[in-house]
mmCIF file of C-alpha atoms in Angstrom:
data_model
loop_
_atom_site.group_PDB
_atom_site.id
_atom_site.type_symbol
_atom_site.label_atom_id
_atom_site.label_comp_id
_atom_site.label_asym_id
_atom_site.label_seq_id
_atom_site.Cartn_x
_atom_site.Cartn_y
_atom_site.Cartn_z
ATOM 1 C CA UNK A 1 -5.933 61.477 15.449
ATOM 2 C CA UNK A 2 -3.767 60.693 12.382
ATOM 3 C CA UNK A 3 -4.646 57.926 9.996
ATOM 4 C CA UNK A 4 -1.553 55.871 9.481
ATOM 5 C CA UNK A 5 -1.578 53.091 6.924
ATOM 6 C CA UNK A 6 1.120 50.416 6.457
ATOM 7 C CA UNK A 7 1.134 49.125 2.840
ATOM 8 C CA UNK A 8 2.558 45.833 1.830
ATOM 9 C CA UNK A 9 3.280 44.775 -1.767
ATOM 10 C CA UNK A 10 4.433 41.273 -2.786
ATOM 11 C CA UNK A 11 2.625 40.455 -6.034
ATOM 12 C CA UNK A 12 5.661 39.565 -8.099
ATOM 13 C CA UNK A 13 9.397 39.867 -7.405
ATOM 14 C CA UNK A 14 9.678 43.057 -5.342
ATOM 15 C CA UNK A 15 9.071 43.073 -1.609
ATOM 16 C CA UNK A 16 7.909 46.484 -0.584
ATOM 17 C CA UNK A 17 6.505 48.216 2.462
ATOM 18 C CA UNK A 18 5.394 51.870 2.874
ATOM 19 C CA UNK A 19 3.805 54.104 5.454
ATOM 20 C CA UNK A 20 1.279 56.860 4.646
ATOM 21 C CA UNK A 21 0.217 59.355 7.317
ATOM 22 C CA UNK A 22 -3.015 61.255 6.547
ATOM 23 C CA UNK A 23 -2.457 60.797 2.840
ATOM 24 C CA UNK A 24 1.237 61.891 2.932
ATOM 25 C CA UNK A 25 4.019 59.443 2.196
ATOM 26 C CA UNK A 26 6.291 58.851 5.134
ATOM 27 C CA UNK A 27 8.389 55.960 3.763
ATOM 28 C CA UNK A 28 8.623 53.616 0.883
ATOM 29 C CA UNK A 29 11.107 50.654 1.003
ATOM 30 C CA UNK A 30 11.653 48.182 -1.822
ATOM 31 C CA UNK A 31 13.776 45.036 -1.825
ATOM 32 C CA UNK A 32 14.379 43.789 -5.433
ATOM 33 C CA UNK A 33 15.234 40.235 -6.289
ATOM 34 C CA UNK A 34 18.300 39.773 -8.494
ATOM 35 C CA UNK A 35 18.113 36.011 -8.506
ATOM 36 C CA UNK A 36 15.759 35.975 -11.551
ATOM 37 C CA UNK A 37 18.184 37.705 -13.878
ATOM 38 C CA UNK A 38 20.004 34.579 -14.896
ATOM 39 C CA UNK A 39 16.772 32.892 -15.849
ATOM 40 C CA UNK A 40 15.476 35.632 -18.133
ATOM 41 C CA UNK A 41 12.263 35.990 -16.198
ATOM 42 C CA UNK A 42 10.696 35.679 -12.729
ATOM 43 C CA UNK A 43 10.750 32.141 -11.259
ATOM 44 C CA UNK A 44 7.613 31.982 -8.984
ATOM 45 C CA UNK A 45 9.091 29.588 -6.378
ATOM 46 C CA UNK A 46 12.215 31.611 -5.936
ATOM 47 C CA UNK A 47 10.186 34.811 -5.763
ATOM 48 C CA UNK A 48 7.944 33.531 -2.916
ATOM 49 C CA UNK A 49 11.012 32.274 -0.948
ATOM 50 C CA UNK A 50 12.754 35.629 -1.347
ATOM 51 C CA UNK A 51 9.570 37.397 -0.115
ATOM 52 C CA UNK A 52 9.681 35.266 3.031
ATOM 53 C CA UNK A 53 13.246 36.398 3.666
ATOM 54 C CA UNK A 54 12.620 40.057 2.921
ATOM 55 C CA UNK A 55 9.240 40.948 4.293
ATOM 56 C CA UNK A 56 10.155 41.337 8.013
ATOM 57 C CA UNK A 57 13.289 43.508 7.476
ATOM 58 C CA UNK A 58 11.456 45.552 4.804
ATOM 59 C CA UNK A 59 8.482 46.292 7.007
ATOM 60 C CA UNK A 60 10.761 47.062 9.947
ATOM 61 C CA UNK A 61 12.738 49.534 7.791
ATOM 62 C CA UNK A 62 9.578 51.241 6.512
ATOM 63 C CA UNK A 63 8.314 51.826 10.010
ATOM 64 C CA UNK A 64 11.651 53.110 11.213
ATOM 65 C CA UNK A 65 12.114 55.529 8.287
ATOM 66 C CA UNK A 66 8.658 56.838 8.848
ATOM 67 C CA UNK A 67 9.314 57.296 12.580
ATOM 68 C CA UNK A 68 6.213 55.188 13.317
ATOM 69 C CA UNK A 69 5.708 52.604 16.073
ATOM 70 C CA UNK A 70 3.717 49.593 14.894
ATOM 71 C CA UNK A 71 1.202 50.324 17.645
ATOM 72 C CA UNK A 72 0.388 53.649 16.052
ATOM 73 C CA UNK A 73 -0.842 52.095 12.868
ATOM 74 C CA UNK A 74 -4.514 52.541 11.923
ATOM 75 C CA UNK A 75 -4.666 49.655 9.459
ATOM 76 C CA UNK A 76 -2.602 47.451 7.170
ATOM 77 C CA UNK A 77 -3.135 47.515 3.403
ATOM 78 C CA UNK A 78 -1.909 44.570 1.326
ATOM 79 C CA UNK A 79 -1.946 43.508 -2.312
ATOM 80 C CA UNK A 80 -4.430 40.728 -2.665
ATOM 81 C CA UNK A 81 -4.046 40.296 -6.375
ATOM 82 C CA UNK A 82 -3.486 39.884 -9.223
ATOM 83 C CA UNK A 83 0.019 38.417 -9.203
ATOM 84 C CA UNK A 84 1.976 35.318 -8.454
ATOM 85 C CA UNK A 85 -0.049 33.277 -5.996
ATOM 86 C CA UNK A 86 2.853 32.141 -3.889
ATOM 87 C CA UNK A 87 4.208 35.672 -3.617
ATOM 88 C CA UNK A 88 0.786 37.110 -2.805
ATOM 89 C CA UNK A 89 0.372 34.493 -0.011
ATOM 90 C CA UNK A 90 3.403 35.824 1.729
ATOM 91 C CA UNK A 91 2.197 39.362 1.884
ATOM 92 C CA UNK A 92 -1.387 38.340 2.637
ATOM 93 C CA UNK A 93 -0.427 36.022 5.475
ATOM 94 C CA UNK A 94 1.972 38.551 7.040
ATOM 95 C CA UNK A 95 -0.661 41.349 6.887
ATOM 96 C CA UNK A 96 -3.265 39.101 8.590
ATOM 97 C CA UNK A 97 -0.895 37.998 11.311
ATOM 98 C CA UNK A 98 0.313 41.537 12.089
ATOM 99 C CA UNK A 99 -3.137 42.879 12.145
ATOM 100 C CA UNK A 100 -4.285 40.198 14.524
ATOM 101 C CA UNK A 101 -1.375 40.877 16.792
ATOM 102 C CA UNK A 102 -2.020 44.654 16.752
ATOM 103 C CA UNK A 103 -5.833 44.344 16.726
ATOM 104 C CA UNK A 104 -6.181 46.645 13.780
ATOM 105 C CA UNK A 105 -8.098 46.106 10.541
ATOM 106 C CA UNK A 106 -6.706 44.970 7.183
ATOM 107 C CA UNK A 107 -7.544 46.426 3.790
ATOM 108 C CA UNK A 108 -7.128 44.388 0.572
ATOM 109 C CA UNK A 109 -5.972 46.259 -2.486
ATOM 110 C CA UNK A 110 -6.209 45.335 -6.139
ATOM 111 C CA UNK A 111 -2.705 45.723 -7.577
ATOM 112 C CA UNK A 112 -3.927 47.430 -10.684
ATOM 113 C CA UNK A 113 -5.997 49.936 -8.719
ATOM 114 C CA UNK A 114 -2.824 50.798 -6.851
ATOM 115 C CA UNK A 115 -1.051 51.748 -10.126
ATOM 116 C CA UNK A 116 -4.112 53.755 -11.185
ATOM 117 C CA UNK A 117 -4.190 55.657 -7.897
ATOM 118 C CA UNK A 118 -0.384 56.139 -7.661
ATOM 119 C CA UNK A 119 -0.841 59.741 -8.681
ATOM 120 C CA UNK A 120 -2.338 60.437 -5.270
ATOM 121 C CA UNK A 121 0.927 59.607 -3.518
ATOM 122 C CA UNK A 122 1.947 62.931 -2.096
ATOM 123 C CA UNK A 123 5.246 63.848 -0.363
ATOM 124 C CA UNK A 124 3.790 67.108 0.933
ATOM 125 C CA UNK A 125 0.499 68.940 1.097
ATOM 126 C CA UNK A 126 1.172 71.072 -1.929
ATOM 127 C CA UNK A 127 1.572 68.179 -4.407
ATOM 128 C CA UNK A 128 -0.971 68.282 -7.178
ATOM 129 C CA UNK A 129 -3.220 65.252 -7.785
ATOM 130 C CA UNK A 130 -5.686 64.516 -10.611
ATOM 131 C CA UNK A 131 -9.334 65.664 -10.467
ATOM 132 C CA UNK A 132 -12.031 63.086 -11.152
ATOM 133 C CA UNK A 133 -12.860 61.890 -13.677
ATOM 134 C CA UNK A 134 -9.636 61.152 -15.506
ATOM 135 C CA UNK A 135 -8.372 58.560 -17.926
ATOM 136 C CA UNK A 136 -5.536 56.339 -16.923
ATOM 137 C CA UNK A 137 -3.392 54.454 -19.436
ATOM 138 C CA UNK A 138 -2.261 51.484 -17.325
ATOM 139 C CA UNK A 139 0.672 49.761 -19.045
ATOM 140 C CA UNK A 140 2.752 47.006 -17.454
ATOM 141 C CA UNK A 141 4.256 43.592 -18.123
ATOM 142 C CA UNK A 142 0.914 41.814 -17.651
ATOM 143 C CA UNK A 143 -1.736 44.470 -18.399
ATOM 144 C CA UNK A 144 -2.488 47.161 -20.886
ATOM 145 C CA UNK A 145 -5.687 48.957 -20.101
ATOM 146 C CA UNK A 146 -7.460 52.276 -20.661
ATOM 147 C CA UNK A 147 -9.456 53.095 -17.538
ATOM 148 C CA UNK A 148 -11.981 55.833 -16.819
ATOM 149 C CA UNK A 149 -11.411 56.674 -13.133
ATOM 150 C CA UNK A 150 -14.534 58.310 -11.656
ATOM 151 C CA UNK A 151 -13.458 57.989 -7.961
ATOM 152 C CA UNK A 152 -10.962 56.010 -5.898
ATOM 153 C CA UNK A 153 -13.534 53.190 -5.836
ATOM 154 C CA UNK A 154 -15.245 53.564 -9.188
ATOM 155 C CA UNK A 155 -13.297 52.654 -12.271
ATOM 156 C CA UNK A 156 -14.485 51.594 -15.716
ATOM 157 C CA UNK A 157 -12.252 49.643 -18.079
ATOM 158 C CA UNK A 158 -12.784 51.159 -21.520
ATOM 159 C CA UNK A 159 -10.294 48.949 -23.339
ATOM 160 C CA UNK A 160 -7.709 46.362 -22.608
ATOM 161 C CA UNK A 161 -5.255 43.969 -24.289
ATOM 162 C CA UNK A 162 -6.798 40.800 -25.841
ATOM 163 C CA UNK A 163 -3.429 38.979 -25.792
ATOM 164 C CA UNK A 164 0.057 40.207 -24.905
ATOM 165 C CA UNK A 165 0.528 43.417 -22.931
ATOM 166 C CA UNK A 166 2.882 46.242 -23.947
ATOM 167 C CA UNK A 167 5.412 45.258 -21.270
ATOM 168 C CA UNK A 168 5.453 41.684 -22.578
ATOM 169 C CA UNK A 169 6.186 42.866 -26.111
ATOM 170 C CA UNK A 170 9.132 44.906 -24.861
ATOM 171 C CA UNK A 171 10.584 42.109 -22.719
ATOM 172 C CA UNK A 172 10.027 39.233 -25.150
ATOM 173 C CA UNK A 173 11.490 41.132 -28.076
ATOM 174 C CA UNK A 174 14.444 42.205 -25.925
ATOM 175 C CA UNK A 175 15.018 38.575 -24.970
ATOM 176 C CA UNK A 176 15.375 37.405 -28.552
ATOM 177 C CA UNK A 177 17.787 40.320 -29.137
ATOM 178 C CA UNK A 178 19.944 38.864 -26.386
ATOM 179 C CA UNK A 179 19.351 41.730 -23.929
ATOM 180 C CA UNK A 180 19.386 41.090 -20.126
ATOM 181 C CA UNK A 181 16.153 40.735 -18.149
ATOM 182 C CA UNK A 182 14.176 42.819 -17.655
ATOM 183 C CA UNK A 183 14.476 43.930 -21.250
ATOM 184 C CA UNK A 184 12.225 47.037 -21.272
ATOM 185 C CA UNK A 185 14.782 49.400 -19.708
ATOM 186 C CA UNK A 186 17.458 48.159 -22.172
ATOM 187 C CA UNK A 187 15.180 48.771 -25.146
ATOM 188 C CA UNK A 188 14.481 52.256 -23.799
ATOM 189 C CA UNK A 189 18.234 53.019 -23.491
ATOM 190 C CA UNK A 190 19.033 51.685 -26.970
ATOM 191 C CA UNK A 191 16.092 53.469 -28.548
ATOM 192 C CA UNK A 192 17.609 56.848 -27.731
ATOM 193 C CA UNK A 193 20.542 55.981 -29.955
ATOM 194 C CA UNK A 194 18.609 54.554 -32.947
ATOM 195 C CA UNK A 195 16.437 55.457 -35.937
ATOM 196 C CA UNK A 196 12.741 54.879 -35.063
ATOM 197 C CA UNK A 197 11.842 54.808 -38.807
ATOM 198 C CA UNK A 198 14.415 52.268 -39.872
ATOM 199 C CA UNK A 199 12.138 49.160 -39.497
ATOM 200 C CA UNK A 200 8.422 48.796 -40.006
ATOM 201 C CA UNK A 201 6.486 46.369 -37.856
ATOM 202 C CA UNK A 202 2.869 45.273 -38.044
ATOM 203 C CA UNK A 203 0.218 47.222 -36.176
ATOM 204 C CA UNK A 204 -3.043 45.653 -35.075
ATOM 205 C CA UNK A 205 -6.498 46.480 -36.427
ATOM 206 C CA UNK A 206 -8.599 45.854 -33.398
ATOM 207 C CA UNK A 207 -12.027 47.467 -33.143
ATOM 208 C CA UNK A 208 -12.949 49.832 -30.254
ATOM 209 C CA UNK A 209 -10.425 50.604 -27.561
ATOM 210 C CA UNK A 210 -8.865 47.163 -27.030
ATOM 211 C CA UNK A 211 -5.207 46.507 -27.606
ATOM 212 C CA UNK A 212 -3.239 43.640 -29.191
ATOM 213 C CA UNK A 213 0.541 43.212 -29.197
ATOM 214 C CA UNK A 214 0.970 39.630 -30.346
ATOM 215 C CA UNK A 215 1.064 40.560 -34.029
ATOM 216 C CA UNK A 216 3.736 43.189 -33.378
ATOM 217 C CA UNK A 217 5.849 40.618 -31.532
ATOM 218 C CA UNK A 218 5.493 38.138 -34.416
ATOM 219 C CA UNK A 219 6.371 40.738 -36.994
ATOM 220 C CA UNK A 220 9.531 41.606 -34.986
ATOM 221 C CA UNK A 221 10.532 37.996 -34.832
ATOM 222 C CA UNK A 222 10.050 37.521 -38.593
ATOM 223 C CA UNK A 223 12.201 40.587 -39.226
ATOM 224 C CA UNK A 224 15.032 39.076 -37.199
ATOM 225 C CA UNK A 225 14.608 35.622 -38.802
ATOM 226 C CA UNK A 226 14.631 36.866 -42.358
ATOM 227 C CA UNK A 227 17.659 39.117 -41.873
ATOM 228 C CA UNK A 228 19.650 36.639 -39.839
ATOM 229 C CA UNK A 229 19.540 34.180 -42.825
ATOM 230 C CA UNK A 230 21.875 36.457 -44.772
ATOM 231 C CA UNK A 231 23.669 38.266 -41.949
ATOM 232 C CA UNK A 232 24.382 36.356 -38.665
ATOM 233 C CA UNK A 233 25.444 39.626 -37.071
ATOM 234 C CA UNK A 234 22.275 41.466 -38.014
ATOM 235 C CA UNK A 235 20.998 41.936 -34.439
ATOM 236 C CA UNK A 236 24.322 43.130 -33.092
ATOM 237 C CA UNK A 237 24.748 45.670 -35.988
ATOM 238 C CA UNK A 238 21.157 47.018 -35.702
ATOM 239 C CA UNK A 239 20.300 46.824 -32.038
ATOM 240 C CA UNK A 240 19.679 50.524 -31.584
ATOM 241 C CA UNK A 241 17.539 50.838 -34.693
ATOM 242 C CA UNK A 242 15.556 47.712 -33.854
ATOM 243 C CA UNK A 243 14.918 49.038 -30.378
ATOM 244 C CA UNK A 244 13.982 52.486 -31.597
ATOM 245 C CA UNK A 245 11.592 51.128 -34.208
ATOM 246 C CA UNK A 246 10.013 48.698 -31.764
ATOM 247 C CA UNK A 247 9.481 51.332 -29.151
ATOM 248 C CA UNK A 248 8.023 53.798 -31.693
ATOM 249 C CA UNK A 249 5.538 51.203 -32.885
ATOM 250 C CA UNK A 250 4.428 50.304 -29.355
ATOM 251 C CA UNK A 251 3.928 53.998 -28.485
ATOM 252 C CA UNK A 252 1.969 54.517 -31.667
ATOM 253 C CA UNK A 253 -0.319 51.577 -30.804
ATOM 254 C CA UNK A 254 -0.816 52.924 -27.247
ATOM 255 C CA UNK A 255 -1.421 56.539 -28.180
ATOM 256 C CA UNK A 256 -3.893 55.754 -30.972
ATOM 257 C CA UNK A 257 -6.358 54.153 -28.561
ATOM 258 C CA UNK A 258 -5.674 56.638 -25.873
ATOM 259 C CA UNK A 259 -6.625 59.468 -28.244
ATOM 260 C CA UNK A 260 -9.839 57.748 -29.140
ATOM 261 C CA UNK A 261 -10.772 57.326 -25.439
ATOM 262 C CA UNK A 262 -10.226 61.059 -24.824
ATOM 263 C CA UNK A 263 -12.429 61.880 -27.799
ATOM 264 C CA UNK A 264 -15.200 59.548 -26.687
ATOM 265 C CA UNK A 265 -15.285 60.559 -23.083
ATOM 266 C CA UNK A 266 -14.376 64.283 -23.370
ATOM 267 C CA UNK A 267 -12.244 63.922 -20.207
ATOM 268 C CA UNK A 268 -9.561 66.576 -19.885
ATOM 269 C CA UNK A 269 -7.058 64.807 -17.628
ATOM 270 C CA UNK A 270 -4.850 61.929 -18.688
ATOM 271 C CA UNK A 271 -2.586 59.828 -16.478
ATOM 272 C CA UNK A 272 -0.273 56.917 -17.099
ATOM 273 C CA UNK A 273 0.785 54.155 -14.689
ATOM 274 C CA UNK A 274 2.449 50.760 -14.479
ATOM 275 C CA UNK A 275 5.993 49.649 -15.265
ATOM 276 C CA UNK A 276 5.980 50.699 -18.851
ATOM 277 C CA UNK A 277 5.070 54.260 -17.846
ATOM 278 C CA UNK A 278 8.751 54.488 -16.827
ATOM 279 C CA UNK A 279 9.703 54.298 -20.529
ATOM 280 C CA UNK A 280 11.120 57.586 -21.665
ATOM 281 C CA UNK A 281 9.445 57.476 -25.087
ATOM 282 C CA UNK A 282 6.077 56.739 -23.656
ATOM 283 C CA UNK A 283 6.412 59.498 -21.051
ATOM 284 C CA UNK A 284 7.477 62.091 -23.689
ATOM 285 C CA UNK A 285 4.770 61.046 -26.180
ATOM 286 C CA UNK A 286 1.920 61.261 -23.615
ATOM 287 C CA UNK A 287 3.270 64.616 -22.270
ATOM 288 C CA UNK A 288 3.538 66.051 -25.817
ATOM 289 C CA UNK A 289 0.063 64.867 -26.795
ATOM 290 C CA UNK A 290 -1.537 66.324 -23.681
ATOM 291 C CA UNK A 291 0.338 69.658 -24.171
ATOM 292 C CA UNK A 292 -0.824 69.985 -27.790
ATOM 293 C CA UNK A 293 -4.468 69.251 -26.859
ATOM 294 C CA UNK A 294 -4.620 71.370 -23.674
ATOM 295 C CA UNK A 295 -5.074 68.285 -21.463
ATOM 296 C CA UNK A 296 -3.811 67.954 -17.948
ATOM 297 C CA UNK A 297 -1.079 65.232 -17.883
ATOM 298 C CA UNK A 298 -0.015 63.227 -14.844
ATOM 299 C CA UNK A 299 3.230 61.326 -15.389
ATOM 300 C CA UNK A 300 4.330 59.393 -12.244
ATOM 301 C CA UNK A 301 7.725 59.504 -10.716
ATOM 302 C CA UNK A 302 9.662 56.517 -11.891
ATOM 303 C CA UNK A 303 9.857 55.251 -8.311
ATOM 304 C CA UNK A 304 6.098 54.815 -8.385
ATOM 305 C CA UNK A 305 5.843 53.108 -11.769
ATOM 306 C CA UNK A 306 7.191 49.777 -10.732
ATOM 307 C CA UNK A 307 5.625 47.559 -8.055
ATOM 308 C CA UNK A 308 5.785 49.548 -4.765
ATOM 309 C CA UNK A 309 3.922 49.617 -1.477
ATOM 310 C CA UNK A 310 3.270 53.388 -1.617
ATOM 311 C CA UNK A 311 0.558 52.828 -4.195
ATOM 312 C CA UNK A 312 -0.855 49.997 -2.033
ATOM 313 C CA UNK A 313 -0.876 52.263 1.018
ATOM 314 C CA UNK A 314 -2.625 55.193 -0.787
ATOM 315 C CA UNK A 315 -5.255 52.829 -2.261
ATOM 316 C CA UNK A 316 -5.713 51.308 1.170
ATOM 317 C CA UNK A 317 -5.992 54.794 2.733
ATOM 318 C CA UNK A 318 -8.932 55.626 0.494
ATOM 319 C CA UNK A 319 -10.654 52.346 1.412
ATOM 320 C CA UNK A 320 -9.973 52.944 5.111
ATOM 321 C CA UNK A 321 -11.748 56.311 4.924
ATOM 322 C CA UNK A 322 -14.754 54.475 3.568
ATOM 323 C CA UNK A 323 -14.538 51.700 6.176
ATOM 324 C CA UNK A 324 -13.974 49.075 3.474
ATOM 325 C CA UNK A 325 -12.134 46.420 5.532
ATOM 326 C CA UNK A 326 -11.135 42.923 4.561
ATOM 327 C CA UNK A 327 -12.232 39.653 6.188
ATOM 328 C CA UNK A 328 -9.545 37.324 7.516
ATOM 329 C CA UNK A 329 -10.761 34.469 5.399
ATOM 330 C CA UNK A 330 -10.152 36.462 2.166
ATOM 331 C CA UNK A 331 -7.768 34.518 -0.142
ATOM 332 C CA UNK A 332 -5.382 36.129 -2.649
ATOM 333 C CA UNK A 333 -6.193 35.827 -6.340
ATOM 334 C CA UNK A 334 -3.761 35.382 -9.235
ATOM 335 C CA UNK A 335 -5.904 36.729 -12.035
ATOM 336 C CA UNK A 336 -7.672 40.061 -12.585
ATOM 337 C CA UNK A 337 -10.930 40.228 -10.746
ATOM 338 C CA UNK A 338 -13.632 41.776 -13.054
#
């Protein structure tokens, strides 16, 4: 009998549902929330209300596109955290209610583990997946981590940000440049038109494999402040070069620690995941580094870099195979669980 997992993702501002049958993706539906754009960031209360409106039609669409009846489901996987608590409560409550109604188990998924395991999302049997162990550079708006992945259930964090994450640096710097939210994609677009060596920004000196991006952000702001004193149109005139220099600096910071992790562990496979892994510069830099050093590189499809239920479903699929089910009194959590 087939193992069919329904995945539900509602950790932030995207409502998503996906169906995986025997490890193969059958559907992945995402409803994005445009309401936050005018505020320059996600408004938690608006996000949770939008999830309430979207979750039923999104789950219904995922089941229909997969050609699966709800009574054929083996289990329901849901994001338990980290994320916005109100948003997580919507997905958690829906998953619990549906599982009780169908009398099938629920599987709780760590959102970050979902990003790490997104490379196991297969559209057909021939798709290549990483071999264990591998190193995953997880880079998103809230997290920047280097993780040694030994199995679907055994992961060791080798290094992580001690302040801002890479995605925050992109978005916050983009905001002061007057770019729309989310700013990361706009920085990526402008960077392709600019000179990455035009401006020099501070780089952190953090021991080990930990990251820091707060100093870079401050250096960027000082550059704008100092130049705007003499030229009010400085940002508008130099948007492309500012974006290119910012992106190049962030990539350099990310790659420097990734290279150290590879040297320390001797692992021959490198993967990236999270929203920032959609950045063209990051993708190209990691692919080039792996090619030059004879490493196996796994760069996710852009559809699987942002918050999506396919990664929740595949993470839940692995836990289902190990009979790791979730109790109904389990509460969502907003912060990373160590």
